[in-house]
XYZ file of C-alpha atoms in Angstrom:
658
model
C -0.054 -0.045 0.018
C 2.989 2.304 0.309
C 4.304 1.591 -2.615
C 0.928 2.539 -4.384
C 0.739 5.596 -2.575
C 4.127 6.583 -3.008
C 3.652 5.503 -6.942
C 0.624 7.160 -6.901
C 2.390 11.112 -4.946
C 4.894 10.848 -7.579
C 2.343 10.157 -10.779
C 0.709 13.540 -9.575
C 3.837 15.586 -9.339
C 5.046 14.344 -12.269
C 1.384 15.868 -13.744
C 1.349 19.235 -11.464
C 4.643 19.558 -12.757
C 3.879 19.445 -16.062
C 0.476 21.152 -16.561
C 1.195 24.160 -18.431
C -3.256 25.130 -18.815
C -2.211 28.355 -17.181
C -5.475 30.883 -15.937
C -4.148 33.734 -13.694
C -7.316 35.509 -13.679
C -10.149 34.170 -11.375
C -14.206 36.036 -12.360
C -16.818 36.372 -11.092
C -20.359 38.434 -12.549
C -23.200 39.782 -11.788
C -26.027 41.529 -13.975
C -29.006 43.942 -12.554
C -32.190 45.571 -14.905
C -32.245 49.245 -14.827
C -35.015 49.434 -16.345
C -36.951 47.726 -19.260
C -34.673 48.023 -21.905
C -31.448 48.788 -20.056
C -29.338 46.401 -17.925
C -25.994 46.297 -16.301
C -23.195 43.757 -16.322
C -20.837 43.974 -13.714
C -17.429 41.246 -14.123
C -14.915 41.219 -11.623
C -12.060 39.378 -11.713
C -8.854 38.621 -9.331
C -6.026 38.476 -10.854
C -2.851 36.200 -9.384
C -0.336 38.342 -7.876
C 2.899 39.194 -10.846
C 0.199 38.697 -13.747
C -0.510 41.885 -15.884
C -4.143 41.857 -17.368
C -4.358 44.905 -20.218
C -6.819 47.343 -20.878
C -9.170 48.332 -23.454
C -7.452 50.776 -23.845
C -4.376 50.531 -23.760
C -2.269 51.377 -27.269
C -2.018 49.657 -30.406
C 1.447 48.378 -31.279
C 1.896 46.477 -27.785
C 0.315 43.625 -26.003
C -3.389 43.182 -27.321
C -6.050 45.402 -25.736
C -9.234 43.564 -23.986
C -12.150 43.541 -25.753
C -15.533 42.873 -24.601
C -17.488 40.940 -27.392
C -21.390 41.021 -27.857
C -21.656 37.359 -28.721
C -25.248 36.909 -29.547
C -25.813 40.756 -29.990
C -27.101 41.238 -33.068
C -30.516 41.841 -33.413
C -30.888 41.303 -30.079
C -28.956 43.730 -27.853
C -26.216 45.965 -28.066
C -23.283 47.711 -25.657
C -23.833 51.636 -24.473
C -20.640 52.384 -25.040
C -17.491 50.906 -23.839
C -17.034 49.293 -20.465
C -16.345 51.499 -17.367
C -12.565 50.082 -16.094
C -11.437 49.865 -12.674
C -7.923 51.782 -12.211
C -5.319 50.846 -14.299
C -1.353 51.384 -14.226
C 0.258 52.944 -16.912
C 4.592 52.239 -17.873
C 6.451 52.776 -21.368
C 7.363 49.238 -22.142
C 10.721 49.065 -23.947
C 9.776 46.766 -26.239
C 6.823 47.819 -27.870
C 8.270 51.288 -26.850
C 4.505 52.432 -26.346
C 3.004 53.339 -22.749
C 0.475 50.046 -22.334
C -2.503 50.478 -19.807
C -2.894 47.752 -17.610
C -4.574 46.212 -14.165
C -2.926 44.548 -11.505
C -3.903 42.692 -8.460
C -8.101 43.006 -9.703
C -9.835 43.612 -12.109
C -14.044 45.269 -13.033
C -15.500 45.667 -15.780
C -18.961 47.474 -15.938
C -20.624 47.213 -19.580
C -24.480 49.181 -19.769
C -26.608 47.030 -22.620
C -29.168 48.042 -24.308
C -32.245 45.083 -25.006
C -33.648 45.463 -28.348
C -35.155 42.480 -28.973
C -37.479 41.945 -26.081
C -38.227 38.206 -26.866
C -34.647 37.360 -26.877
C -34.122 36.873 -23.213
C -30.341 35.399 -23.383
C -27.057 37.188 -23.351
C -23.893 35.875 -24.586
C -20.579 37.839 -23.731
C -17.028 36.769 -23.931
C -14.272 38.574 -22.771
C -10.771 38.649 -25.007
C -7.813 39.719 -23.112
C -4.231 39.117 -22.764
C -2.436 38.090 -19.719
C 1.325 38.201 -19.503
C 4.456 37.393 -16.283
C 6.998 36.127 -18.460
C 5.011 34.382 -20.687
C 2.113 36.060 -21.746
C -1.686 33.904 -22.299
C -4.595 35.001 -24.430
C -7.470 34.602 -22.740
C -11.833 34.099 -23.485
C -13.335 33.424 -20.758
C -17.673 33.387 -21.926
C -20.422 34.183 -19.524
C -24.048 33.840 -20.214
C -27.483 35.705 -18.632
C -30.729 34.647 -18.304
C -33.108 38.476 -18.465
C -36.479 35.890 -18.069
C -37.730 36.778 -14.874
C -35.254 39.126 -13.961
C -37.118 42.430 -12.313
C -35.779 45.534 -11.610
C -33.232 45.522 -8.833
C -33.072 42.291 -8.796
C -29.383 41.060 -9.338
C -28.122 37.491 -11.067
C -24.390 36.522 -9.913
C -22.100 33.899 -11.067
C -18.509 32.740 -10.189
C -15.763 31.713 -12.662
C -18.192 29.994 -15.563
C -16.892 26.064 -16.332
C -16.081 26.161 -20.060
C -18.316 23.591 -20.777
C -21.119 24.922 -18.931
C -21.215 28.675 -19.091
C -24.956 28.332 -17.701
C -23.750 27.258 -14.066
C -24.339 29.042 -11.490
C -22.335 29.022 -7.930
C -22.281 31.055 -4.735
C -21.031 34.225 -5.132
C -16.640 34.719 -4.321
C -15.914 38.329 -2.759
C -13.081 39.761 -4.346
C -10.327 42.255 -2.797
C -11.505 46.143 -3.494
C -10.182 47.627 -6.665
C -6.571 49.433 -5.333
C -7.088 53.703 -4.880
C -2.811 54.791 -5.240
C -2.001 56.406 -8.522
C 0.930 55.695 -9.720
C 3.451 58.319 -8.174
C 6.291 57.846 -11.016
C 3.391 59.205 -13.320
C 3.151 61.807 -10.961
C 6.011 63.025 -10.903
C 6.981 63.146 -14.676
C 3.442 65.258 -14.918
C 4.626 67.356 -12.201
C 8.068 67.711 -13.675
C 7.096 68.315 -17.458
C 4.317 70.777 -16.001
C 6.618 72.630 -13.725
C 9.447 73.023 -16.877
C 6.219 73.658 -19.447
C 5.382 76.625 -16.482
C 9.181 78.470 -16.798
C 8.886 77.773 -20.416
C 5.874 80.323 -20.145
C 6.877 82.418 -18.200
C 10.030 83.583 -21.353
C 6.848 84.275 -23.403
C 6.300 87.822 -24.619
C 2.690 87.707 -22.876
C 4.118 87.334 -19.849
C 7.420 87.853 -19.188
C 7.316 91.935 -19.149
C 4.722 91.486 -16.680
C 7.436 90.494 -13.095
C 8.858 93.630 -13.493
C 5.522 95.616 -13.431
C 4.100 94.408 -11.261
C 6.245 93.435 -8.231
C 7.507 97.273 -9.041
C 3.605 98.035 -8.192
C 3.520 95.622 -4.801
C 6.732 97.521 -3.555
C 6.014 100.901 -4.485
C 2.300 100.744 -3.409
C 2.613 99.189 -0.016
C 3.005 101.187 2.647
C 5.630 98.965 4.377
C 8.411 96.444 2.246
C 6.678 93.624 4.911
C 3.376 94.183 3.749
C 4.467 94.666 -0.493
C 6.521 91.034 0.121
C 3.186 89.860 1.654
C 0.935 91.004 -1.342
C 3.423 89.555 -4.299
C 3.537 86.161 -2.067
C -0.411 86.375 -1.801
C -0.232 87.414 -5.341
C 1.743 84.660 -6.595
C -0.347 81.744 -4.247
C -3.142 83.281 -6.129
C -2.166 82.469 -9.009
C -0.981 78.335 -8.233
C -5.084 78.415 -6.516
C -6.264 79.680 -10.380
C -4.538 76.488 -12.383
C -5.347 74.287 -9.371
C -8.922 75.698 -9.332
C -8.871 75.082 -13.156
C -6.972 72.020 -13.291
C -10.155 70.452 -10.567
C -12.916 71.180 -12.870
C -10.981 69.799 -15.722
C -11.387 66.156 -13.208
C -14.761 67.537 -12.068
C -16.139 67.633 -14.833
C -14.894 64.994 -17.279
C -14.489 62.475 -14.203
C -10.214 60.708 -13.833
C -11.484 57.131 -15.928
C -13.428 59.512 -18.600
C -10.573 61.406 -18.957
C -8.036 58.498 -19.489
C -10.300 55.720 -21.542
C -10.911 59.691 -23.590
C -7.225 60.419 -24.457
C -6.682 56.887 -26.373
C -9.719 57.659 -28.151
C -8.936 57.920 -32.257
C -11.809 61.136 -32.727
C -9.754 62.832 -29.526
C -6.050 62.218 -31.164
C -6.919 63.855 -34.097
C -9.064 66.585 -32.094
C -6.902 67.370 -30.399
C -3.453 66.824 -33.071
C -5.707 69.924 -34.784
C -6.120 71.791 -31.392
C -2.300 71.419 -31.481
C -1.764 72.328 -34.326
C -3.782 75.728 -34.358
C -1.638 76.046 -30.702
C 1.376 76.610 -33.099
C -0.498 78.736 -35.623
C -0.321 81.053 -32.777
C 2.569 80.838 -31.344
C 4.576 81.258 -34.973
C 2.897 84.305 -35.102
C -0.015 83.700 -37.773
C -2.515 85.093 -35.660
C -3.126 85.944 -31.558
C -5.326 83.786 -29.546
C -7.160 86.386 -27.030
C -10.263 86.295 -24.447
C -12.509 88.355 -24.730
C -11.959 91.850 -23.548
C -15.207 92.523 -21.540
C -13.416 89.235 -19.476
C -10.366 91.564 -18.780
C -11.890 94.414 -17.856
C -13.821 93.255 -15.164
C -11.344 91.587 -13.667
C -9.727 94.757 -13.844
C -12.492 96.778 -11.613
C -12.459 94.083 -9.213
C -8.206 94.428 -8.678
C -9.008 96.962 -6.965
C -11.114 96.096 -4.636
C -8.122 95.968 -1.833
C -6.977 92.541 0.239
C -6.614 89.544 -0.761
C -9.534 89.310 -2.578
C -8.052 92.310 -5.141
C -5.138 90.578 -5.737
C -6.417 87.488 -6.188
C -8.658 89.191 -9.149
C -4.795 90.995 -10.717
C -3.829 87.214 -10.818
C -6.811 86.115 -12.560
C -5.994 89.206 -15.128
C -2.311 87.645 -15.957
C -3.677 84.717 -15.903
C -6.018 86.435 -18.913
C -4.074 88.883 -20.508
C -1.447 86.127 -20.860
C -3.615 83.248 -22.215
C -2.119 84.096 -25.737
C 1.086 82.272 -25.025
C -0.137 80.109 -21.554
C -3.127 79.099 -23.053
C -1.636 76.658 -25.966
C 1.005 74.822 -22.834
C -2.345 74.686 -20.174
C -4.041 73.009 -23.064
C -1.243 70.558 -23.746
C -0.641 69.956 -20.461
C -4.594 69.363 -19.312
C -4.960 66.721 -22.057
C -1.199 64.572 -21.065
C -2.228 64.637 -17.611
C -6.077 62.911 -19.039
C -4.068 60.307 -19.971
C -2.887 59.411 -16.859
C -6.556 59.592 -14.983
C -7.110 60.399 -11.485
C -5.372 63.403 -10.018
C -2.732 63.681 -12.389
C -4.688 67.260 -14.438
C -4.488 68.883 -10.576
C -0.730 68.079 -9.782
C -0.098 69.426 -13.807
C -1.018 72.661 -12.737
C 0.551 72.778 -9.364
C 3.802 71.885 -11.107
C 2.802 74.972 -14.110
C 1.240 77.775 -11.685
C 3.885 76.986 -9.374
C 7.009 77.900 -11.604
C 5.075 80.990 -13.185
C 4.559 82.312 -9.902
C 7.699 81.824 -7.932
C 9.623 84.285 -9.837
C 6.868 87.039 -8.811
C 7.562 85.870 -5.368
C 11.053 85.908 -5.419
C 11.514 88.991 -6.778
C 9.318 90.759 -4.660
C 11.474 89.408 -1.508
C 14.728 90.428 -3.719
C 13.897 93.637 -5.237
C 17.667 93.870 -6.583
C 17.797 90.596 -8.528
C 15.667 92.622 -10.920
C 18.235 94.462 -12.354
C 20.138 90.912 -13.360
C 17.186 90.178 -15.752
C 17.564 90.084 -19.672
C 15.531 93.344 -21.155
C 12.737 92.489 -23.351
C 12.768 92.554 -26.723
C 13.407 90.394 -29.623
C 14.551 87.304 -27.668
C 11.099 86.357 -26.070
C 9.725 86.311 -29.443
C 12.582 84.118 -30.603
C 11.052 81.885 -27.419
C 7.289 81.924 -28.244
C 8.233 80.832 -31.932
C 10.123 78.229 -30.684
C 7.587 76.460 -28.557
C 5.607 77.134 -31.650
C 8.231 74.773 -33.511
C 7.352 72.090 -31.054
C 3.617 72.557 -30.588
C 3.687 70.986 -34.210
C 6.491 68.669 -33.718
C 4.334 67.263 -30.955
C 1.569 67.225 -32.185
C 1.670 64.792 -35.005
C 2.933 62.426 -32.147
C -1.159 62.576 -31.386
C -2.102 61.959 -35.711
C 0.451 58.865 -35.664
C -1.855 57.285 -32.540
C -5.238 57.713 -33.981
C -3.473 56.223 -37.241
C -1.984 53.234 -35.462
C -5.351 52.621 -33.908
C -7.467 53.022 -37.132
C -4.369 51.050 -38.943
C -4.829 53.863 -41.722
C -0.962 53.696 -43.264
C -1.519 56.958 -44.125
C 1.511 58.139 -41.156
C 3.651 54.918 -41.101
C 7.338 56.009 -40.005
C 9.108 57.935 -42.455
C 6.570 59.834 -42.836
C 6.672 60.735 -39.448
C 10.432 61.227 -39.654
C 10.644 63.359 -42.719
C 8.109 65.615 -40.877
C 9.969 66.043 -37.396
C 13.052 66.270 -40.213
C 11.024 69.367 -41.997
C 10.110 70.900 -38.872
C 13.544 70.364 -36.558
C 15.325 71.745 -39.714
C 12.586 74.137 -40.252
C 13.463 75.363 -36.475
C 17.201 75.633 -37.347
C 16.881 77.489 -39.851
C 14.626 80.093 -38.215
C 17.003 80.104 -34.699
C 20.447 80.915 -37.687
C 18.282 83.970 -38.757
C 17.348 82.120 -42.032
C 14.086 81.983 -41.311
C 11.542 85.590 -40.041
C 8.033 85.298 -38.602
C 5.794 88.042 -38.619
C 6.403 89.096 -34.994
C 10.258 89.210 -35.624
C 12.332 92.042 -34.750
C 15.148 92.827 -37.748
C 18.092 91.410 -37.415
C 21.441 92.056 -37.622
C 23.221 89.197 -35.497
C 22.154 86.266 -33.316
C 23.267 85.933 -29.387
C 25.804 83.331 -28.059
C 22.438 81.292 -26.505
C 20.166 82.279 -29.771
C 23.445 80.301 -31.492
C 23.605 77.494 -29.263
C 20.060 76.217 -29.134
C 19.764 76.229 -32.955
C 23.333 74.503 -33.246
C 20.649 71.882 -30.765
C 17.726 71.848 -32.939
C 20.378 71.144 -36.557
C 22.317 68.264 -34.761
C 18.358 66.659 -32.950
C 17.573 66.971 -37.473
C 21.048 65.343 -38.657
C 20.180 62.673 -35.736
C 16.908 61.839 -37.520
C 18.023 61.664 -40.566
C 19.523 58.059 -40.242
C 16.127 56.797 -39.422
C 14.498 56.918 -43.000
C 17.527 54.460 -43.345
C 16.079 51.618 -40.681
C 18.399 53.408 -37.798
C 16.733 52.609 -33.865
C 16.545 56.335 -32.682
C 16.719 55.226 -29.049
C 16.235 58.776 -28.006
C 12.995 59.345 -29.482
C 11.947 55.854 -28.760
C 7.742 56.041 -28.350
C 6.933 58.965 -30.510
C 7.275 57.880 -33.840
C 5.934 54.478 -35.394
C 8.035 51.413 -34.377
C 10.194 49.845 -37.760
C 7.580 47.318 -38.246
C 4.590 49.927 -39.076
C 6.350 51.343 -42.024
C 6.686 51.096 -45.814
C 9.988 49.478 -45.305
C 10.770 47.791 -42.291
C 14.788 47.845 -43.507
C 14.432 51.558 -43.911
C 14.387 53.586 -47.200
C 16.095 52.434 -50.370
C 16.886 49.359 -48.435
C 16.419 45.952 -50.656
C 16.362 43.611 -48.418
C 13.843 41.322 -48.146
C 12.250 39.936 -51.767
C 13.908 37.067 -50.834
C 15.764 33.808 -48.491
C 19.094 35.026 -47.306
C 20.864 32.212 -50.006
C 18.817 34.903 -52.535
C 16.701 32.145 -53.493
C 12.632 33.205 -53.763
C 10.629 32.248 -50.894
C 8.871 28.863 -50.449
C 4.796 29.188 -50.774
C 3.032 30.426 -48.166
C 6.487 31.734 -46.525
C 7.278 35.026 -45.245
C 10.532 36.875 -44.760
C 10.456 37.208 -40.902
C 12.435 38.860 -38.210
C 16.017 38.608 -38.683
C 15.668 37.314 -42.664
C 14.613 34.041 -41.429
C 11.991 32.419 -43.470
C 8.471 31.421 -41.343
C 5.341 29.996 -42.001
C 2.313 31.136 -40.542
C 0.381 28.166 -41.434
C 0.538 24.396 -39.614
C -0.076 22.388 -42.758
C 2.267 24.223 -45.384
C 5.223 24.555 -43.318
C 4.799 20.570 -42.602
C 4.304 20.390 -46.164
C 7.642 22.325 -46.892
C 9.618 20.646 -44.376
C 8.901 17.110 -46.021
C 10.063 18.502 -49.356
C 13.179 19.507 -47.686
C 13.184 17.412 -45.238
C 14.392 19.453 -42.429
C 12.681 19.186 -38.715
C 10.770 21.837 -37.547
C 10.298 24.224 -34.958
C 6.808 25.363 -34.343
C 6.404 28.640 -32.726
C 3.271 29.257 -30.378
C 3.518 33.145 -30.510
C 1.086 36.894 -30.747
C 1.252 39.833 -32.107
C 1.131 41.268 -28.143
C 3.441 39.162 -26.239
C 6.244 40.357 -24.824
C 8.691 37.935 -24.034
C 8.282 36.308 -27.713
C 9.177 39.891 -28.924
C 12.515 39.433 -25.976
C 13.222 36.182 -26.874
C 13.791 36.910 -31.458
C 15.421 40.231 -29.985
C 17.846 38.831 -27.803
C 18.258 35.472 -28.212
C 16.972 35.142 -31.898
C 19.588 37.466 -32.523
C 22.396 34.989 -31.597
C 24.308 34.350 -34.830
C 24.923 31.046 -33.591
C 21.757 30.914 -32.952
C 20.374 32.653 -36.242
C 22.290 30.588 -38.208
C 20.741 27.285 -36.696
C 17.168 28.850 -37.766
C 17.810 30.026 -41.052
C 19.608 26.774 -42.073
C 18.694 23.635 -39.880
C 15.281 23.934 -39.574
C 11.878 24.902 -40.902
C 9.797 27.325 -38.634
C 5.895 28.111 -38.366
C 5.224 30.734 -36.052
C 1.537 30.628 -35.216
C 0.232 33.219 -33.697
C -2.794 32.873 -31.246
C -4.094 36.220 -31.086
C -4.236 36.710 -35.146
C -7.839 37.858 -35.246
C -8.850 36.939 -38.828
C -11.855 35.035 -39.344
C -12.292 32.072 -40.732
C -14.490 30.667 -43.164
C -18.194 30.074 -41.762
C -17.497 26.011 -43.121
C -13.973 26.276 -41.137
C -15.683 27.147 -37.562
C -15.934 24.558 -34.876
C -16.558 24.420 -30.785
C -13.578 22.902 -29.196
C -13.061 19.092 -27.992
C -10.732 20.222 -25.452
C -12.234 23.761 -24.152
C -15.888 23.844 -25.583
C -15.224 26.998 -27.084
C -15.921 28.471 -30.530
C -13.364 28.233 -33.086
C -13.878 31.440 -34.902
C -10.514 33.249 -35.816
C -7.013 31.919 -36.789
C -5.544 32.796 -33.617
C -8.395 30.696 -31.414
C -7.383 28.087 -33.944
C -3.779 28.216 -32.983
C -4.646 28.346 -29.236
C -6.584 25.773 -29.128
C -4.058 23.579 -31.382
C -1.544 24.367 -28.735
C -4.209 23.761 -25.934
C -5.529 20.429 -27.284
C -2.194 19.420 -28.204
C 0.507 19.875 -26.099
C -2.014 21.378 -23.200
C -0.467 24.152 -22.278
C -1.839 27.893 -23.544
C 1.201 30.399 -22.781
C 3.044 31.948 -25.436
C 6.158 32.087 -26.591
C 6.283 27.976 -26.619
C 8.890 25.503 -28.495
C 8.776 22.534 -29.319
C 10.731 20.867 -32.552
C 9.050 18.373 -34.530
C 10.272 15.795 -37.610
C 9.413 16.679 -41.336
C 6.311 14.838 -40.594
C 5.030 16.362 -37.397
C 5.320 14.389 -34.716
C 7.383 16.133 -31.667
C 10.745 14.756 -30.632
C 11.269 17.160 -27.789
C 9.776 18.376 -24.516
C 8.556 21.639 -25.833
C 9.522 25.108 -23.714
C 8.863 28.899 -22.900
C 10.580 31.625 -22.963
C 14.529 30.795 -22.497
C 16.335 34.161 -22.242
C 19.806 31.499 -21.828
C 21.079 31.823 -25.355
C 23.212 28.663 -24.389
C 20.508 27.007 -23.018
C 17.862 27.634 -25.806
C 20.856 26.530 -28.263
C 21.487 23.133 -26.658
C 17.898 22.390 -26.435
C 17.708 23.480 -30.115
C 20.249 20.803 -30.996
C 18.994 18.334 -29.119
C 16.272 17.910 -31.206
C 18.049 18.924 -34.392
C 19.967 15.966 -33.456
C 16.874 13.451 -32.908
C 15.735 14.387 -36.213
C 19.425 13.278 -38.165
C 19.117 9.594 -35.829
C 15.616 9.216 -36.972
């Protein structure tokens, strides 16, 4: 009996150690009836430690975003807008070069639906999402709600659905509270950007001349020196208060989560691109953006009142009068802060207004410093025009984001870089005095500071040019589209990519993948070619949004020895489990393993991996012989080059012996 128990122990230990089906998110759900036609569905997920689940608002070009799919919605019900999400984190991904948005620990989705067919009582919802740690998993979870006899205020609750019996009800599982903390790093970056933007606004012709005028007013009109200092400090505090109120209003009106969602919307990015171009034209001198004079006159009358109220209205008058210079900067900051969500707009306005207010307070404390201030003149307009060039360049980042989401390929990498080269090149010519704009003063010479800034702009322009020929341009990573989103992935004028490394034509059904490795994306075509050339197969389960798949390709497959194996000794078949291309109706089926309907190519390859290898994580590699039989154990993410090379060779050697 002891021997049997020992054997059973080792058997289950073996099974558990080789089990590859991972399920890092456990779900509960409920549905509430709001009216005769409206319902609210809530999905709560508990995410295992160290795993990240990606939001529906994470940008294109990175990990695949979450989708809430209405499986039987056509003609029966429709979604009312996007699903509301709980708190997310935003973090720059060095592999994909985008700011990814994801959940940690817990996730909550709230989706409203409107019933359009009163005879239909069944709501079938599918959550399609990606969750990653050292590997990535493309998950699909199915939920069914029965609306029959559900009266107002009644709630149906469901636990994690069983894949072969999604109608099964169970006890409600209590999930953890949604995380309330904001990302300190993100808020600090917003504060610093806003603070330096405030200094830039300070050096514009609308604000800079106000410093000596305002400080002199306080020092001369005040009965004592201490009163003048106090009034100037109150003036600075009022400036901060005005902009903080503005940030608070933006957050209160739109809502922190709505701002975050809005910042990733296609139309919002297009509208903001137009606004930034509009602001840039104003800075360049095409026109001035001014608030109505009646506003300024009313505020001026209030400023004549004494005490703190009068000083506050003096600060408000500054904000209104200087709007033509500060408005574009404040608008840009608010939208950038909006992408962080939460209190970021308020933090941004604190940083901006603090930089704007500090000089007024400091020069009131030390009036002698005003003698060291440079005189107002043409250099202030130079600062304003320079801000216009920068606004114009950054505007295309927002247009690029919209283009990436829509996949229109109108603003690919080469076009984006060409625009930036033109903008920064024109800025350099302007700083060197070769271009003049409407409000420029006659220029007999350029200052040393302007000359050095011109050298910087020219150097940056020259740095950008090799990017057209495929240079990575790491300094600006995340701004232009990635090298894969371009007319020529190898750079303008590079003819690589038409065939194999030896110059032969690509086999039918193959493509030239990363590092010029020939790859098949269809299993049957790849196996047929392997039989023809009598080579073993490297079966690669991957995904377009799989971060560690890209790491393997960038840091392991780039090794010369491994590249040689992949190009010459194996036939690579890469199956993308997140490919969205629909299968023909005749090819769609219900998986015997999971019970889910297989509708896309990605579903098909994912089901193939689960059914044959009892694994659902990517990357996942296995060596097959030319007949499609397994030659070794599959492996996942293997960053050690020598270990991965040894694994490849062990499978290939078995094929040679066989």
